[in-house]
Amino acid sequence: MWDLLVQRARVVDGSGTPAFLADIAIRGDTIAEVGQVASTEARLRIDGAGLTVGPGFIDLHTHSDYTLLVNPLAESKVHQGVTTEVIGNCGTSPAPLGDEAYPIIRARLEEQYGLEVNWRTFAGYLERLAASGSAVNVVPIVGHGTVRSAVMGYARRQPSASELARMQALIADAMAAGAFGLSTGLVYAPGCYADTDEIVELTRVVKDAGGMYFSHIRGESDAVLEAAQEAIAVGERVGVPVQISHLKTAGRANWEKTPALLDLIDRANAHGLDVTGDMYPYTAGATSLGALLPPWVHEGGLAKLLPRLRDPQVRTRIRQDIEQGLDDWWNPAGAAGWSGVQLSRTPKHQSYQGLRLSHVAALRQQEPLEATLDILLAEEGNASVVLFMMDEAQVRRILQQGRVMIGSDAGATAPYGVLGRGHPHPRAYGTFPRVLGTYARDLGVISVEEAIHRMTGLTAWRLGLADRGLVRPGYKADLVIFDAQRLADRATYDTPHLYPTGIQGVIVNGQFVLRNGERLPALPGRVLLRNNHALGGQISADQEP
Ligand code: ZN
Ligand code: CU
């Protein structure tokens, strides 16, 4: 007797091969049979006629580190068909927390989410996450910026030998706790204060533990090619796989660099290196408001940043740097100007959320940069923006590169509660259905089978998840059931908190978290650890059909 039998569905199995009609039989948390299943005795039978079933989507690039603790239902992700979230990206993870960061993070999460921080170590955070439960599985990465700040604060210099050794020890701890690798955010303070040699020495620890290197590279606009070369060089010098996060060419002047960027990845692989990337299907990015400023402004951390922002001389220097485009990765002149910046989270100025900075500056009767700095000050550094800086044709080009996987670059959120207060990038709600509906089905940029492969089988291979990402006997029963014709994202830049249409069912470790399009309260997700161990996951006594 099966626990669940899906009959006569169109199966896209995650390998990239053409869809086929089959039954899928599930026992416990595992797929038992795929094909013509002889026994139809099951606790729950689902007629799959007219529906497509694929492996649950693996979101390779997220920032759900804290939001899963706030709302373990992971609403915005489950409604897209996501069953696994990769956290700890862009150099930032929730642990290890150093003496300087701990009180700051503690106060911020208390104020922002009412969340109590009771961990300091990476293992401590994972235990907290497992105890709190989650609708989706979680793959953790340790962040270089977090590790660096734990050892050196926001010092803008090279580490001493003993500081380097302490960073290596913290990374070794995280790897021992089950982290899949190290991430860097080389445009963000304090990660941007590190040189390539530092990254190489730290990544050696990851290599020894069998992990990999994930990087938000040092530039995504003028210096995008050099930055990608740096990431590839780290992989070559250390001998680890490299994942280049959210591939893009930002700023009009750099759009034409896209073929060269993709070529760098191809050539690295042709030379025996293992380099892959990921992307989200939009022409805008998103980041913190403070990240628009040159890196030197953040030296010394928040305690130094705020007084600095009040200093007229500092403001003049910031203006010069931005006008001269010295901060390579973002330059208002190179993108769409201040009208290309949309405020997405300004808790103390709720009425600004969703408006462009040019508009807000006009409302305040201020010049845009002055308005930006004043808002950042009033928000105490805690504000986010959406940046319109990419080109649609390049987005499609990047999607066509076969080594590119899908990652939303968004934290799991929800339209209600504390998470519903911001005005996020629509990728938080739309990434996966948008790739499948708009780009694969409607525009034919890649096939639906290929698109699903890049969000399941390929991603599981990348992470070394041996029993996920395919609809095959013996694999964990993480599945998404959808209506391929109705599948569509609905979230927009103006109205972001909208679930997609067409996702009928989502199953995590054999349990429904979404059924007939309706949300169920189950929390069957597990914290996945490198080398195929796992923590937590509710063992349900009775999975009520
Ligand atoms: Zn990033
Ligand atoms: Cu990111």
XYZ file of C-alpha atoms and ligand atoms in Angstrom:
547
model
C 0.000 0.000 0.000
C 1.427 3.349 -1.106
C 1.117 6.456 1.008
C 0.484 8.506 -2.103
C -0.120 7.608 -5.725
C -0.183 10.234 -8.476
C -1.739 8.627 -11.560
C -1.287 9.355 -15.265
C 0.613 12.614 -14.858
C 2.947 14.199 -17.367
C 6.313 13.784 -15.650
C 9.221 16.131 -16.279
C 11.784 14.261 -14.240
C 14.458 16.939 -13.761
C 17.115 15.310 -15.939
C 16.312 17.492 -18.954
C 14.937 14.575 -21.002
C 11.476 14.862 -22.639
C 8.336 14.619 -20.515
C 6.550 11.256 -20.319
C 3.262 9.931 -18.916
C 3.609 7.937 -15.706
C 2.280 7.132 -12.261
C 4.393 8.091 -9.248
C 4.136 5.977 -6.095
C 5.399 7.344 -2.792
C 6.047 5.513 0.427
C 7.010 7.556 3.479
C 9.380 10.315 2.394
C 10.627 8.480 -0.705
C 9.597 7.946 -4.321
C 9.094 4.176 -4.622
C 8.093 3.720 -8.255
C 7.780 5.792 -11.422
C 6.042 4.365 -14.511
C 3.162 1.944 -14.902
C 2.571 1.213 -11.224
C 0.799 -2.143 -10.853
C -0.729 -1.760 -7.415
C -3.148 1.148 -7.133
C -3.826 0.640 -3.456
C -2.895 3.893 -1.765
C -3.877 5.952 1.258
C -4.264 8.880 -1.095
C -4.694 8.803 -4.882
C -4.385 11.862 -7.088
C -5.572 11.977 -10.672
C -2.703 13.593 -12.532
C -4.506 13.820 -15.869
C -3.786 17.206 -17.423
C -1.165 18.018 -14.788
C 2.623 18.121 -14.901
C 4.739 16.721 -12.074
C 8.370 17.659 -11.568
C 10.923 17.508 -8.771
C 10.394 20.283 -6.222
C 12.356 23.370 -7.216
C 15.667 24.029 -5.482
C 16.237 27.755 -5.002
C 20.006 27.932 -5.297
C 20.347 31.504 -4.144
C 18.184 32.832 -1.312
C 18.359 35.090 1.704
C 15.858 33.207 3.875
C 18.315 32.842 6.769
C 16.171 34.840 9.185
C 12.779 34.874 7.501
C 12.375 31.086 7.835
C 12.586 31.598 11.593
C 9.975 34.361 11.390
C 7.554 32.361 9.251
C 8.496 28.706 8.729
C 5.711 28.254 6.168
C 7.963 29.938 3.551
C 4.812 31.106 1.772
C 6.307 32.997 -1.161
C 8.510 30.042 -2.044
C 6.120 27.138 -1.514
C 3.546 28.878 -3.722
C 6.179 28.836 -6.507
C 6.853 25.118 -6.107
C 10.120 25.527 -4.202
C 10.967 22.678 -1.824
C 14.588 23.543 -0.923
C 16.185 26.889 -0.042
C 19.936 27.537 -0.173
C 20.834 30.137 2.471
C 23.987 32.021 3.526
C 24.625 33.703 0.176
C 26.465 36.871 -0.823
C 28.916 36.594 2.068
C 26.251 36.879 4.755
C 25.126 34.052 7.012
C 23.385 34.181 10.400
C 26.464 32.706 12.095
C 29.108 32.718 13.413
C 28.275 35.913 15.296
C 31.253 37.753 16.788
C 31.200 40.022 19.844
C 30.663 43.083 17.677
C 27.956 41.687 15.402
C 25.970 39.778 18.031
C 24.361 42.746 19.830
C 23.695 44.540 16.524
C 22.010 41.535 14.879
C 20.162 40.740 18.093
C 18.713 44.235 18.388
C 17.904 44.457 14.680
C 16.054 41.136 14.480
C 14.174 41.887 17.692
C 13.052 45.243 16.312
C 12.388 44.132 12.752
C 10.764 40.755 13.326
C 10.351 40.237 17.066
C 12.850 37.416 16.643
C 15.060 36.315 19.524
C 18.640 35.485 18.580
C 19.889 32.714 20.852
C 22.788 31.378 18.806
C 26.370 32.414 18.188
C 27.875 29.449 16.354
C 26.986 27.987 12.975
C 25.952 24.694 14.585
C 23.841 26.649 17.087
C 21.988 28.421 14.294
C 21.306 25.140 12.457
C 19.926 23.593 15.638
C 17.655 26.580 16.142
C 16.442 26.334 12.546
C 15.787 22.595 12.832
C 13.927 23.065 16.132
C 11.826 25.890 14.710
C 10.846 23.733 11.715
C 10.316 24.674 8.103
C 7.986 23.846 5.242
C 10.998 23.547 2.936
C 14.407 21.893 3.147
C 17.364 24.156 3.793
C 20.928 23.988 2.454
C 23.284 26.193 4.519
C 26.403 28.060 3.363
C 28.733 30.060 5.604
C 29.327 33.706 4.657
C 32.800 35.204 4.370
C 31.627 38.698 5.359
C 30.065 37.289 8.519
C 33.226 35.342 9.393
C 35.451 38.345 8.672
C 33.354 40.655 10.786
C 33.440 38.117 13.645
C 37.252 38.222 13.616
C 38.168 41.697 12.305
C 35.020 43.792 12.540
C 34.734 46.148 9.571
C 38.494 46.721 9.295
C 39.558 47.809 5.824
C 42.914 46.035 5.625
C 44.482 42.619 5.191
C 44.161 40.171 8.079
C 47.174 39.364 10.233
C 48.377 35.765 10.264
C 46.502 35.064 13.470
C 43.311 36.714 12.184
C 43.508 34.597 9.061
C 43.942 31.488 11.206
C 40.911 32.425 13.321
C 38.783 32.946 10.198
C 39.922 29.557 8.914
C 38.962 27.966 12.221
C 35.462 29.497 12.111
C 34.972 28.270 8.547
C 36.217 24.814 9.548
C 33.625 24.830 12.376
C 30.841 25.721 9.956
C 31.946 23.036 7.507
C 32.053 20.498 10.344
C 28.505 21.532 11.257
C 27.414 20.708 7.693
C 27.825 23.875 5.596
C 28.033 23.231 1.847
C 30.700 25.834 1.287
C 31.774 29.447 1.630
C 30.055 32.427 0.022
C 31.559 35.828 -0.637
C 29.920 39.201 -1.253
C 32.844 41.136 -2.688
C 30.916 44.358 -3.285
C 29.684 44.522 0.308
C 31.516 45.621 3.414
C 33.338 43.944 5.016
C 33.784 41.273 2.312
C 35.033 43.843 -0.205
C 38.007 44.628 2.040
C 39.432 41.160 1.333
C 41.910 40.567 -1.473
C 42.039 37.463 -3.642
C 44.787 35.847 -1.562
C 42.638 36.034 1.558
C 39.736 34.368 -0.256
C 42.068 31.668 -1.548
C 43.484 30.899 1.907
C 39.994 30.700 3.413
C 38.608 28.599 0.590
C 41.337 25.997 1.163
C 39.487 25.061 4.358
C 36.327 24.520 2.312
C 38.212 22.347 -0.152
C 39.570 20.169 2.669
C 35.999 19.601 3.858
C 34.717 18.789 0.358
C 32.704 21.997 -0.077
C 32.531 24.642 -2.780
C 32.877 28.370 -3.368
C 29.878 30.643 -4.074
C 30.531 34.235 -5.031
C 28.727 37.506 -5.500
C 31.689 38.686 -7.521
C 33.620 41.931 -7.038
C 31.794 43.776 -9.789
C 28.736 43.225 -11.958
C 29.071 46.309 -14.149
C 32.285 47.900 -15.442
C 34.519 45.256 -13.854
C 32.263 42.250 -14.410
C 34.751 40.317 -16.549
C 37.700 40.867 -14.202
C 35.461 39.953 -11.275
C 34.359 36.696 -12.900
C 37.999 35.935 -13.678
C 38.856 36.418 -10.018
C 36.186 33.905 -8.942
C 37.416 31.419 -11.526
C 41.015 31.969 -10.367
C 40.000 31.098 -6.798
C 38.549 27.844 -8.103
C 41.697 27.130 -10.067
C 44.162 27.938 -7.292
C 42.276 26.029 -4.616
C 40.725 23.254 -6.680
C 37.089 23.801 -5.710
C 33.909 24.130 -7.787
C 32.829 27.754 -8.264
C 29.278 29.071 -8.353
C 28.983 32.632 -9.705
C 25.871 34.070 -8.116
C 23.112 35.961 -9.933
C 24.925 36.357 -13.259
C 24.295 39.708 -14.854
C 25.804 42.618 -16.714
C 24.700 45.804 -14.992
C 24.585 49.237 -16.578
C 23.922 50.000 -20.226
C 27.607 50.324 -21.085
C 28.219 46.743 -19.932
C 25.340 44.854 -21.505
C 27.451 43.983 -24.518
C 29.872 42.134 -22.213
C 27.379 39.317 -21.660
C 28.772 36.961 -24.358
C 32.304 37.443 -23.006
C 31.067 36.713 -19.478
C 29.387 33.487 -20.567
C 32.435 32.596 -22.623
C 34.675 32.868 -19.542
C 32.542 30.201 -17.879
C 32.638 27.943 -20.938
C 36.375 28.295 -21.319
C 37.010 27.568 -17.634
C 35.077 24.316 -17.979
C 36.892 23.492 -21.206
C 40.104 23.796 -19.192
C 38.893 21.261 -16.648
C 37.621 23.678 -14.016
C 34.129 23.333 -12.569
C 32.402 26.711 -12.869
C 28.639 27.297 -12.955
C 26.260 30.180 -12.356
C 22.746 31.115 -11.420
C 20.276 33.860 -12.263
C 16.826 35.298 -11.650
C 14.583 36.209 -14.604
C 14.262 39.984 -14.190
C 16.012 43.130 -15.398
C 16.170 44.682 -11.932
C 18.335 43.605 -9.015
C 17.888 44.318 -5.326
C 20.211 45.130 -2.494
C 20.613 47.249 0.615
C 20.411 51.017 0.267
C 23.828 51.347 1.919
C 25.364 49.223 -0.835
C 24.888 52.136 -3.253
C 27.654 53.969 -1.411
C 31.375 53.437 -1.936
C 32.915 50.727 0.281
C 35.068 53.090 2.350
C 31.908 54.627 3.844
C 31.241 51.345 5.683
C 34.689 51.025 7.241
C 34.306 50.389 10.965
C 30.717 49.211 10.641
C 27.395 50.769 11.573
C 28.773 52.648 14.594
C 31.105 54.557 12.279
C 28.753 54.781 9.297
C 26.043 56.878 10.926
C 28.214 59.740 12.230
C 30.073 59.718 8.917
C 26.820 60.229 7.002
C 26.192 63.394 9.025
C 29.522 64.908 7.978
C 29.163 67.360 5.033
C 32.730 66.667 3.886
C 32.035 62.951 3.743
C 28.898 63.678 1.740
C 30.936 65.633 -0.768
C 33.400 62.760 -1.128
C 30.550 60.266 -1.612
C 29.102 62.498 -4.319
C 32.419 62.701 -6.132
C 32.904 58.950 -5.981
C 29.434 58.217 -7.297
C 29.618 60.848 -10.024
C 32.989 59.546 -11.165
C 31.655 56.015 -11.088
C 34.418 54.930 -8.721
C 32.088 52.452 -7.133
C 32.286 50.183 -10.070
C 29.219 48.094 -9.635
C 26.583 50.732 -9.513
C 26.567 54.198 -10.925
C 23.377 56.206 -11.304
C 24.633 57.747 -14.519
C 25.341 54.341 -16.051
C 21.990 52.838 -15.184
C 18.658 54.595 -15.331
C 19.712 57.359 -12.950
C 17.946 57.858 -9.644
C 14.673 56.927 -11.309
C 16.195 53.449 -11.656
C 16.210 52.995 -7.879
C 13.005 51.897 -6.147
C 12.800 51.896 -2.355
C 11.677 48.466 -1.218
C 12.086 48.465 2.541
C 12.225 51.660 4.577
C 10.450 50.688 7.826
C 10.465 54.236 9.173
C 9.192 55.715 5.899
C 6.497 53.217 4.904
C 4.962 55.647 2.419
C 8.176 55.641 0.347
C 8.117 51.891 -0.243
C 7.490 51.172 -3.905
C 8.470 54.690 -5.030
C 11.505 55.619 -7.130
C 14.231 57.632 -5.431
C 13.833 60.451 -7.955
C 10.183 60.691 -6.913
C 10.959 60.538 -3.187
C 13.608 63.238 -3.570
C 11.050 65.473 -5.289
C 8.538 64.839 -2.495
C 11.176 65.814 0.041
C 12.281 68.770 -2.091
C 15.801 67.470 -1.919
C 18.509 66.511 -4.335
C 18.442 62.659 -4.776
C 21.794 61.840 -3.167
C 21.051 64.044 -0.157
C 17.667 62.363 0.183
C 19.337 58.940 -0.051
C 21.817 59.756 2.696
C 19.164 61.273 4.961
C 16.891 58.272 4.546
C 19.770 55.881 5.220
C 20.600 57.813 8.390
C 17.020 57.859 9.622
C 16.711 54.124 8.943
C 20.012 53.529 10.762
C 21.445 51.792 7.743
C 18.579 49.287 7.549
C 16.864 49.877 4.198
C 16.649 48.085 0.832
C 16.242 48.996 -2.817
C 15.375 47.509 -6.207
C 17.750 48.615 -8.989
C 16.814 48.693 -12.664
C 20.127 48.024 -14.366
C 19.928 45.019 -16.717
C 18.734 44.368 -20.242
C 16.010 41.918 -21.260
C 17.992 40.496 -24.191
C 20.926 39.734 -21.846
C 18.628 38.034 -19.337
C 17.523 35.676 -22.118
C 21.072 35.112 -23.262
C 22.216 34.160 -19.773
C 19.251 31.808 -19.394
C 20.358 30.001 -22.550
C 23.773 29.150 -21.092
C 23.481 25.498 -20.078
C 25.485 25.837 -16.850
C 23.170 28.472 -15.394
C 20.729 27.453 -12.667
C 17.827 29.360 -11.162
C 18.060 31.240 -7.878
C 15.587 33.891 -6.772
C 18.079 35.924 -4.677
C 15.116 36.522 -2.353
C 14.226 35.585 1.183
C 11.071 33.590 1.782
C 8.360 36.073 2.638
C 4.569 36.312 2.978
C 1.866 38.853 2.171
C 0.841 39.058 5.836
C 2.466 39.582 9.223
C 5.792 41.302 9.763
C 7.178 39.911 6.513
C 4.323 41.507 4.575
C 5.337 45.051 5.523
C 8.011 45.569 2.888
C 7.704 46.055 -0.864
C 10.052 43.338 -2.141
C 11.420 42.655 -5.601
C 8.790 40.548 -7.424
C 11.367 37.751 -7.781
C 10.456 36.813 -4.208
C 7.096 35.531 -5.494
C 7.590 34.979 -9.193
C 11.007 33.590 -10.124
C 10.252 29.929 -10.859
C 6.828 30.265 -12.538
C 8.244 33.159 -14.578
C 11.095 31.068 -15.946
C 8.697 28.232 -16.789
C 5.719 30.266 -17.995
C 7.128 33.365 -19.642
C 10.611 32.278 -20.715
C 10.182 28.560 -21.481
C 6.532 28.057 -22.505
C 5.662 31.467 -24.001
C 8.953 32.761 -25.393
C 10.695 29.424 -26.014
C 14.033 30.756 -24.735
C 14.711 27.242 -23.444
C 12.463 24.164 -23.310
C 10.282 23.456 -20.282
C 12.274 20.269 -19.626
C 15.538 22.210 -19.717
C 14.120 24.942 -17.468
C 13.037 22.365 -14.889
C 16.439 20.679 -15.108
C 18.087 24.013 -14.213
C 15.947 24.323 -11.087
C 16.119 20.691 -9.959
C 18.428 17.980 -11.306
C 21.315 20.258 -12.254
C 21.060 22.175 -8.985
C 21.018 18.987 -6.898
C 24.098 17.791 -8.800
C 25.792 21.136 -8.147
C 25.166 20.859 -4.418
C 25.932 17.153 -4.201
C 22.397 16.295 -3.071
C 22.477 12.659 -4.115
C 18.821 11.847 -3.444
C 16.980 14.987 -4.575
C 16.279 16.855 -7.792
C 14.947 13.961 -9.899
C 11.666 12.061 -10.079
C 13.231 8.616 -9.747
C 12.730 5.628 -7.453
C 14.817 6.009 -4.307
C 14.816 9.798 -4.455
C 13.200 11.872 -1.721
C 9.608 12.774 -2.500
C 10.037 16.522 -3.070
C 7.559 17.204 -5.873
C 5.637 19.996 -7.536
C 2.350 19.421 -9.373
C 1.228 22.147 -11.757
C -1.052 23.095 -14.602
C 1.462 23.885 -17.345
C -0.957 26.084 -19.285
C -2.072 28.193 -16.332
C 1.382 28.554 -14.793
C 2.232 32.258 -14.493
C 3.877 34.704 -12.131
C 1.703 37.621 -11.046
C 4.002 39.667 -8.803
C 5.105 42.989 -10.279
C 7.334 45.864 -9.184
C 4.192 47.797 -8.237
C 2.325 44.902 -6.614
C 4.907 42.383 -5.460
C 3.040 40.360 -2.828
C 1.108 38.163 -5.278
C 1.315 34.395 -5.487
C 1.656 32.827 -8.927
C -1.125 30.837 -10.575
C -1.012 27.240 -11.730
C 0.859 25.559 -8.870
C -1.552 22.866 -7.654
C 0.455 20.822 -5.213
C 3.801 20.869 -3.449
C 5.171 17.858 -1.591
C 8.205 17.979 0.719
C 9.677 14.724 2.012
C 6.449 12.940 1.099
C 4.097 15.414 2.777
C 1.857 17.991 1.138
C 2.602 21.595 2.078
C 0.286 22.894 -0.667
C -2.638 20.891 -2.033
C -5.281 21.916 -4.577
C -3.595 25.292 -4.486
C -4.345 25.579 -0.758
C -1.697 26.004 1.889
C -1.342 23.295 4.570
C 0.397 23.949 7.887
C 2.851 21.010 7.697
C 6.564 21.641 8.338
C 8.253 18.574 6.828
C 11.396 20.409 5.655
C 14.818 19.328 6.877
C 18.093 21.120 7.363
C 20.275 19.309 4.830
C 23.918 18.920 5.747
C 26.808 18.310 3.402
C 27.435 14.620 2.711
C 23.752 13.805 2.790
C 22.956 14.047 6.451
C 19.985 16.003 7.742
C 18.665 17.645 10.872
C 15.037 17.846 12.000
C 11.918 17.688 9.866
C 8.607 16.862 11.497
C 7.874 13.180 11.404
C 4.150 13.314 10.972
C 2.315 10.596 12.857
C -0.478 10.744 10.368
C -0.332 12.576 7.131
C -3.996 13.419 6.880
C -4.919 13.266 3.193
Zn 24.434 38.948 -4.113
Cu 22.166 37.306 -2.862
